[in-house]
């Protein structure tokens, strides 16, 4: 059977932290919640423990030239804090325009005034989708190589 993988993604802002989670097969990403940054570590750790999260994905802004954006140092501080409370692997995923994309997406699905907290959780969801999409793509390429290798014999 498929082994269970559950991912939690974090969009770290200066005031708020958006969180998204995957289903137990790490296929579907959903916005989960937005927390005030100062209280967010406790809340994130309790979700990790309660939901048996297997991996944590944190958005890190890279600039088009491949250098890290200005918020990267601050995000790393947050991750250092988080590492004190969990042994789970933490990986970074490039997030460039996730909050813009999150806003556009929410505008499409909702006519009500956009709430900042919705945007943060949706941004985390986009980070998670981006990470999972890349994994599937990389695994797909690996499978294709394996397949080619195995069929070269005939």
JSON list of C-alpha atoms in Angstrom, two decimals:
[
{"chain": "A", "resi": 1, "resn": "UNK", "atom": "CA", "xyz": [0.00, 0.00, 0.00]},
{"chain": "A", "resi": 2, "resn": "UNK", "atom": "CA", "xyz": [1.05, 3.62, -0.41]},
{"chain": "A", "resi": 3, "resn": "UNK", "atom": "CA", "xyz": [2.94, 4.87, 2.60]},
{"chain": "A", "resi": 4, "resn": "UNK", "atom": "CA", "xyz": [1.33, 7.83, 4.25]},
{"chain": "A", "resi": 5, "resn": "UNK", "atom": "CA", "xyz": [2.95, 11.19, 3.73]},
{"chain": "A", "resi": 6, "resn": "UNK", "atom": "CA", "xyz": [1.41, 14.29, 5.13]},
{"chain": "A", "resi": 7, "resn": "UNK", "atom": "CA", "xyz": [2.94, 17.66, 4.39]},
{"chain": "A", "resi": 8, "resn": "UNK", "atom": "CA", "xyz": [2.49, 20.99, 6.10]},
{"chain": "A", "resi": 9, "resn": "UNK", "atom": "CA", "xyz": [3.50, 24.19, 4.31]},
{"chain": "A", "resi": 10, "resn": "UNK", "atom": "CA", "xyz": [4.22, 27.56, 5.86]},
{"chain": "A", "resi": 11, "resn": "UNK", "atom": "CA", "xyz": [4.14, 31.05, 4.39]},
{"chain": "A", "resi": 12, "resn": "UNK", "atom": "CA", "xyz": [6.13, 33.12, 6.89]},
{"chain": "A", "resi": 13, "resn": "UNK", "atom": "CA", "xyz": [5.28, 36.81, 7.03]},
{"chain": "A", "resi": 14, "resn": "UNK", "atom": "CA", "xyz": [6.48, 39.48, 9.43]},
{"chain": "A", "resi": 15, "resn": "UNK", "atom": "CA", "xyz": [3.12, 39.63, 11.24]},
{"chain": "A", "resi": 16, "resn": "UNK", "atom": "CA", "xyz": [1.26, 36.50, 10.19]},
{"chain": "A", "resi": 17, "resn": "UNK", "atom": "CA", "xyz": [2.03, 32.94, 9.21]},
{"chain": "A", "resi": 18, "resn": "UNK", "atom": "CA", "xyz": [-0.14, 31.08, 6.71]},
{"chain": "A", "resi": 19, "resn": "UNK", "atom": "CA", "xyz": [-0.40, 27.31, 6.99]},
{"chain": "A", "resi": 20, "resn": "UNK", "atom": "CA", "xyz": [-1.60, 24.69, 4.51]},
{"chain": "A", "resi": 21, "resn": "UNK", "atom": "CA", "xyz": [-1.75, 20.92, 4.83]},
{"chain": "A", "resi": 22, "resn": "UNK", "atom": "CA", "xyz": [-1.93, 18.01, 2.43]},
{"chain": "A", "resi": 23, "resn": "UNK", "atom": "CA", "xyz": [-4.13, 14.96, 2.63]},
{"chain": "A", "resi": 24, "resn": "UNK", "atom": "CA", "xyz": [-2.59, 11.72, 3.97]},
{"chain": "A", "resi": 25, "resn": "UNK", "atom": "CA", "xyz": [-1.29, 10.72, 0.55]},
{"chain": "A", "resi": 26, "resn": "UNK", "atom": "CA", "xyz": [0.32, 14.11, -0.11]},
{"chain": "A", "resi": 27, "resn": "UNK", "atom": "CA", "xyz": [-1.74, 14.65, -3.25]},
{"chain": "A", "resi": 28, "resn": "UNK", "atom": "CA", "xyz": [-4.16, 17.45, -2.40]},
{"chain": "A", "resi": 29, "resn": "UNK", "atom": "CA", "xyz": [-3.15, 20.72, -0.73]},
{"chain": "A", "resi": 30, "resn": "UNK", "atom": "CA", "xyz": [-5.66, 22.79, 1.26]},
{"chain": "A", "resi": 31, "resn": "UNK", "atom": "CA", "xyz": [-5.34, 26.13, 3.03]},
{"chain": "A", "resi": 32, "resn": "UNK", "atom": "CA", "xyz": [-5.53, 25.44, 6.76]},
{"chain": "A", "resi": 33, "resn": "UNK", "atom": "CA", "xyz": [-5.24, 28.60, 8.85]},
{"chain": "A", "resi": 34, "resn": "UNK", "atom": "CA", "xyz": [-3.40, 31.83, 9.45]},
{"chain": "A", "resi": 35, "resn": "UNK", "atom": "CA", "xyz": [-1.84, 32.58, 12.83]},
{"chain": "A", "resi": 36, "resn": "UNK", "atom": "CA", "xyz": [-0.31, 35.62, 14.45]},
{"chain": "A", "resi": 37, "resn": "UNK", "atom": "CA", "xyz": [3.38, 35.09, 14.05]},
{"chain": "A", "resi": 38, "resn": "UNK", "atom": "CA", "xyz": [4.28, 35.27, 17.75]},
{"chain": "A", "resi": 39, "resn": "UNK", "atom": "CA", "xyz": [1.92, 32.46, 18.63]},
{"chain": "A", "resi": 40, "resn": "UNK", "atom": "CA", "xyz": [2.34, 30.44, 15.47]},
{"chain": "A", "resi": 41, "resn": "UNK", "atom": "CA", "xyz": [5.14, 28.02, 16.46]},
{"chain": "A", "resi": 42, "resn": "UNK", "atom": "CA", "xyz": [3.08, 26.41, 19.24]},
{"chain": "A", "resi": 43, "resn": "UNK", "atom": "CA", "xyz": [0.11, 26.06, 16.94]},
{"chain": "A", "resi": 44, "resn": "UNK", "atom": "CA", "xyz": [2.14, 24.63, 14.08]},
{"chain": "A", "resi": 45, "resn": "UNK", "atom": "CA", "xyz": [3.86, 22.12, 16.36]},
{"chain": "A", "resi": 46, "resn": "UNK", "atom": "CA", "xyz": [0.51, 20.93, 17.70]},
{"chain": "A", "resi": 47, "resn": "UNK", "atom": "CA", "xyz": [-0.80, 20.41, 14.14]},
{"chain": "A", "resi": 48, "resn": "UNK", "atom": "CA", "xyz": [2.39, 18.49, 13.25]},
{"chain": "A", "resi": 49, "resn": "UNK", "atom": "CA", "xyz": [1.91, 16.19, 16.22]},
{"chain": "A", "resi": 50, "resn": "UNK", "atom": "CA", "xyz": [-1.84, 15.80, 15.95]},
{"chain": "A", "resi": 51, "resn": "UNK", "atom": "CA", "xyz": [-1.89, 15.12, 12.20]},
{"chain": "A", "resi": 52, "resn": "UNK", "atom": "CA", "xyz": [1.32, 13.08, 12.02]},
{"chain": "A", "resi": 53, "resn": "UNK", "atom": "CA", "xyz": [2.89, 15.47, 9.54]},
{"chain": "A", "resi": 54, "resn": "UNK", "atom": "CA", "xyz": [5.91, 13.83, 7.88]},
{"chain": "A", "resi": 55, "resn": "UNK", "atom": "CA", "xyz": [7.52, 16.86, 6.24]},
{"chain": "A", "resi": 56, "resn": "UNK", "atom": "CA", "xyz": [7.41, 20.64, 6.57]},
{"chain": "A", "resi": 57, "resn": "UNK", "atom": "CA", "xyz": [7.74, 22.91, 3.54]},
{"chain": "A", "resi": 58, "resn": "UNK", "atom": "CA", "xyz": [8.63, 26.55, 4.04]},
{"chain": "A", "resi": 59, "resn": "UNK", "atom": "CA", "xyz": [8.34, 29.17, 1.32]},
{"chain": "A", "resi": 60, "resn": "UNK", "atom": "CA", "xyz": [11.56, 31.06, 0.65]},
{"chain": "A", "resi": 61, "resn": "UNK", "atom": "CA", "xyz": [11.62, 33.96, -1.81]},
{"chain": "A", "resi": 62, "resn": "UNK", "atom": "CA", "xyz": [14.27, 33.67, -4.50]},
{"chain": "A", "resi": 63, "resn": "UNK", "atom": "CA", "xyz": [14.80, 36.57, -6.86]},
{"chain": "A", "resi": 64, "resn": "UNK", "atom": "CA", "xyz": [14.85, 35.98, -10.64]},
{"chain": "A", "resi": 65, "resn": "UNK", "atom": "CA", "xyz": [18.67, 36.13, -10.52]},
{"chain": "A", "resi": 66, "resn": "UNK", "atom": "CA", "xyz": [18.74, 33.15, -8.17]},
{"chain": "A", "resi": 67, "resn": "UNK", "atom": "CA", "xyz": [19.68, 35.20, -5.11]},
{"chain": "A", "resi": 68, "resn": "UNK", "atom": "CA", "xyz": [17.56, 35.08, -1.97]},
{"chain": "A", "resi": 69, "resn": "UNK", "atom": "CA", "xyz": [15.04, 37.85, -1.42]},
{"chain": "A", "resi": 70, "resn": "UNK", "atom": "CA", "xyz": [15.18, 40.29, 1.49]},
{"chain": "A", "resi": 71, "resn": "UNK", "atom": "CA", "xyz": [12.84, 38.29, 3.75]},
{"chain": "A", "resi": 72, "resn": "UNK", "atom": "CA", "xyz": [14.98, 35.15, 3.60]},
{"chain": "A", "resi": 73, "resn": "UNK", "atom": "CA", "xyz": [17.00, 35.95, 6.74]},
{"chain": "A", "resi": 74, "resn": "UNK", "atom": "CA", "xyz": [13.85, 36.51, 8.74]},
{"chain": "A", "resi": 75, "resn": "UNK", "atom": "CA", "xyz": [12.31, 33.27, 7.44]},
{"chain": "A", "resi": 76, "resn": "UNK", "atom": "CA", "xyz": [15.45, 31.38, 8.45]},
{"chain": "A", "resi": 77, "resn": "UNK", "atom": "CA", "xyz": [15.14, 32.75, 11.99]},
{"chain": "A", "resi": 78, "resn": "UNK", "atom": "CA", "xyz": [11.59, 31.41, 12.10]},
{"chain": "A", "resi": 79, "resn": "UNK", "atom": "CA", "xyz": [12.74, 28.00, 10.87]},
{"chain": "A", "resi": 80, "resn": "UNK", "atom": "CA", "xyz": [15.52, 27.89, 13.50]},
{"chain": "A", "resi": 81, "resn": "UNK", "atom": "CA", "xyz": [12.84, 28.44, 16.15]},
{"chain": "A", "resi": 82, "resn": "UNK", "atom": "CA", "xyz": [10.65, 25.74, 14.68]},
{"chain": "A", "resi": 83, "resn": "UNK", "atom": "CA", "xyz": [13.53, 23.22, 14.59]},
{"chain": "A", "resi": 84, "resn": "UNK", "atom": "CA", "xyz": [13.79, 23.46, 18.38]},
{"chain": "A", "resi": 85, "resn": "UNK", "atom": "CA", "xyz": [10.35, 21.85, 18.68]},
{"chain": "A", "resi": 86, "resn": "UNK", "atom": "CA", "xyz": [10.26, 19.27, 15.92]},
{"chain": "A", "resi": 87, "resn": "UNK", "atom": "CA", "xyz": [12.58, 16.66, 14.43]},
{"chain": "A", "resi": 88, "resn": "UNK", "atom": "CA", "xyz": [10.56, 16.50, 11.20]},
{"chain": "A", "resi": 89, "resn": "UNK", "atom": "CA", "xyz": [12.47, 17.34, 8.02]},
{"chain": "A", "resi": 90, "resn": "UNK", "atom": "CA", "xyz": [12.06, 20.94, 6.88]},
{"chain": "A", "resi": 91, "resn": "UNK", "atom": "CA", "xyz": [12.58, 21.78, 3.22]},
{"chain": "A", "resi": 92, "resn": "UNK", "atom": "CA", "xyz": [12.41, 25.09, 1.39]},
{"chain": "A", "resi": 93, "resn": "UNK", "atom": "CA", "xyz": [10.35, 25.78, -1.69]},
{"chain": "A", "resi": 94, "resn": "UNK", "atom": "CA", "xyz": [10.84, 28.78, -3.92]},
{"chain": "A", "resi": 95, "resn": "UNK", "atom": "CA", "xyz": [7.95, 31.22, -3.58]},
{"chain": "A", "resi": 96, "resn": "UNK", "atom": "CA", "xyz": [8.04, 34.31, -5.67]},
{"chain": "A", "resi": 97, "resn": "UNK", "atom": "CA", "xyz": [4.63, 35.73, -6.38]},
{"chain": "A", "resi": 98, "resn": "UNK", "atom": "CA", "xyz": [2.60, 33.41, -4.19]},
{"chain": "A", "resi": 99, "resn": "UNK", "atom": "CA", "xyz": [0.71, 36.16, -2.38]},
{"chain": "A", "resi": 100, "resn": "UNK", "atom": "CA", "xyz": [-0.24, 37.79, -5.68]},
{"chain": "A", "resi": 101, "resn": "UNK", "atom": "CA", "xyz": [-1.34, 34.43, -7.06]},
{"chain": "A", "resi": 102, "resn": "UNK", "atom": "CA", "xyz": [-3.23, 33.71, -3.82]},
{"chain": "A", "resi": 103, "resn": "UNK", "atom": "CA", "xyz": [-5.09, 37.00, -4.10]},
{"chain": "A", "resi": 104, "resn": "UNK", "atom": "CA", "xyz": [-6.04, 36.32, -7.73]},
{"chain": "A", "resi": 105, "resn": "UNK", "atom": "CA", "xyz": [-7.27, 32.86, -6.87]},
{"chain": "A", "resi": 106, "resn": "UNK", "atom": "CA", "xyz": [-9.40, 34.06, -3.97]},
{"chain": "A", "resi": 107, "resn": "UNK", "atom": "CA", "xyz": [-10.89, 36.81, -6.12]},
{"chain": "A", "resi": 108, "resn": "UNK", "atom": "CA", "xyz": [-12.03, 34.16, -8.57]},
{"chain": "A", "resi": 109, "resn": "UNK", "atom": "CA", "xyz": [-13.74, 31.98, -5.98]},
{"chain": "A", "resi": 110, "resn": "UNK", "atom": "CA", "xyz": [-15.20, 34.60, -3.68]},
{"chain": "A", "resi": 111, "resn": "UNK", "atom": "CA", "xyz": [-17.12, 37.82, -4.14]},
{"chain": "A", "resi": 112, "resn": "UNK", "atom": "CA", "xyz": [-16.66, 38.92, -0.55]},
{"chain": "A", "resi": 113, "resn": "UNK", "atom": "CA", "xyz": [-13.94, 41.31, 0.50]},
{"chain": "A", "resi": 114, "resn": "UNK", "atom": "CA", "xyz": [-10.61, 39.56, 0.69]},
{"chain": "A", "resi": 115, "resn": "UNK", "atom": "CA", "xyz": [-9.34, 38.99, 4.19]},
{"chain": "A", "resi": 116, "resn": "UNK", "atom": "CA", "xyz": [-5.57, 39.13, 4.63]},
{"chain": "A", "resi": 117, "resn": "UNK", "atom": "CA", "xyz": [-5.64, 35.93, 6.67]},
{"chain": "A", "resi": 118, "resn": "UNK", "atom": "CA", "xyz": [-7.24, 34.05, 3.77]},
{"chain": "A", "resi": 119, "resn": "UNK", "atom": "CA", "xyz": [-4.47, 35.24, 1.49]},
{"chain": "A", "resi": 120, "resn": "UNK", "atom": "CA", "xyz": [-1.74, 33.94, 3.82]},
{"chain": "A", "resi": 121, "resn": "UNK", "atom": "CA", "xyz": [-3.26, 30.47, 4.13]},
{"chain": "A", "resi": 122, "resn": "UNK", "atom": "CA", "xyz": [-3.82, 30.33, 0.36]},
{"chain": "A", "resi": 123, "resn": "UNK", "atom": "CA", "xyz": [-0.22, 31.43, -0.23]},
{"chain": "A", "resi": 124, "resn": "UNK", "atom": "CA", "xyz": [0.91, 28.49, 1.92]},
{"chain": "A", "resi": 125, "resn": "UNK", "atom": "CA", "xyz": [-1.35, 26.24, -0.14]},
{"chain": "A", "resi": 126, "resn": "UNK", "atom": "CA", "xyz": [0.32, 27.42, -3.36]},
{"chain": "A", "resi": 127, "resn": "UNK", "atom": "CA", "xyz": [3.78, 26.77, -1.86]},
{"chain": "A", "resi": 128, "resn": "UNK", "atom": "CA", "xyz": [2.63, 23.25, -1.02]},
{"chain": "A", "resi": 129, "resn": "UNK", "atom": "CA", "xyz": [1.17, 22.65, -4.49]},
{"chain": "A", "resi": 130, "resn": "UNK", "atom": "CA", "xyz": [4.36, 23.90, -6.06]},
{"chain": "A", "resi": 131, "resn": "UNK", "atom": "CA", "xyz": [6.45, 21.53, -3.94]},
{"chain": "A", "resi": 132, "resn": "UNK", "atom": "CA", "xyz": [4.22, 18.51, -4.56]},
{"chain": "A", "resi": 133, "resn": "UNK", "atom": "CA", "xyz": [3.99, 19.27, -8.27]},
{"chain": "A", "resi": 134, "resn": "UNK", "atom": "CA", "xyz": [7.76, 19.39, -8.52]},
{"chain": "A", "resi": 135, "resn": "UNK", "atom": "CA", "xyz": [8.08, 16.09, -6.65]},
{"chain": "A", "resi": 136, "resn": "UNK", "atom": "CA", "xyz": [5.59, 14.41, -8.97]},
{"chain": "A", "resi": 137, "resn": "UNK", "atom": "CA", "xyz": [7.39, 15.82, -12.00]},
{"chain": "A", "resi": 138, "resn": "UNK", "atom": "CA", "xyz": [10.77, 14.63, -10.73]},
{"chain": "A", "resi": 139, "resn": "UNK", "atom": "CA", "xyz": [9.39, 11.20, -9.80]},
{"chain": "A", "resi": 140, "resn": "UNK", "atom": "CA", "xyz": [7.71, 10.99, -13.19]},
{"chain": "A", "resi": 141, "resn": "UNK", "atom": "CA", "xyz": [10.99, 11.66, -14.93]},
{"chain": "A", "resi": 142, "resn": "UNK", "atom": "CA", "xyz": [12.71, 9.08, -12.75]},
{"chain": "A", "resi": 143, "resn": "UNK", "atom": "CA", "xyz": [10.00, 6.52, -13.59]},
{"chain": "A", "resi": 144, "resn": "UNK", "atom": "CA", "xyz": [10.37, 7.33, -17.28]},
{"chain": "A", "resi": 145, "resn": "UNK", "atom": "CA", "xyz": [14.14, 6.79, -17.08]},
{"chain": "A", "resi": 146, "resn": "UNK", "atom": "CA", "xyz": [13.67, 3.49, -15.22]},
{"chain": "A", "resi": 147, "resn": "UNK", "atom": "CA", "xyz": [11.12, 2.40, -17.78]},
{"chain": "A", "resi": 148, "resn": "UNK", "atom": "CA", "xyz": [13.42, 3.28, -20.65]},
{"chain": "A", "resi": 149, "resn": "UNK", "atom": "CA", "xyz": [16.30, 1.44, -19.00]},
{"chain": "A", "resi": 150, "resn": "UNK", "atom": "CA", "xyz": [14.13, -1.65, -18.48]},
{"chain": "A", "resi": 151, "resn": "UNK", "atom": "CA", "xyz": [12.75, -1.64, -22.02]},
{"chain": "A", "resi": 152, "resn": "UNK", "atom": "CA", "xyz": [16.15, -1.11, -23.66]},
{"chain": "A", "resi": 153, "resn": "UNK", "atom": "CA", "xyz": [16.73, -4.83, -23.28]},
{"chain": "A", "resi": 154, "resn": "UNK", "atom": "CA", "xyz": [14.13, -5.73, -25.89]}
]
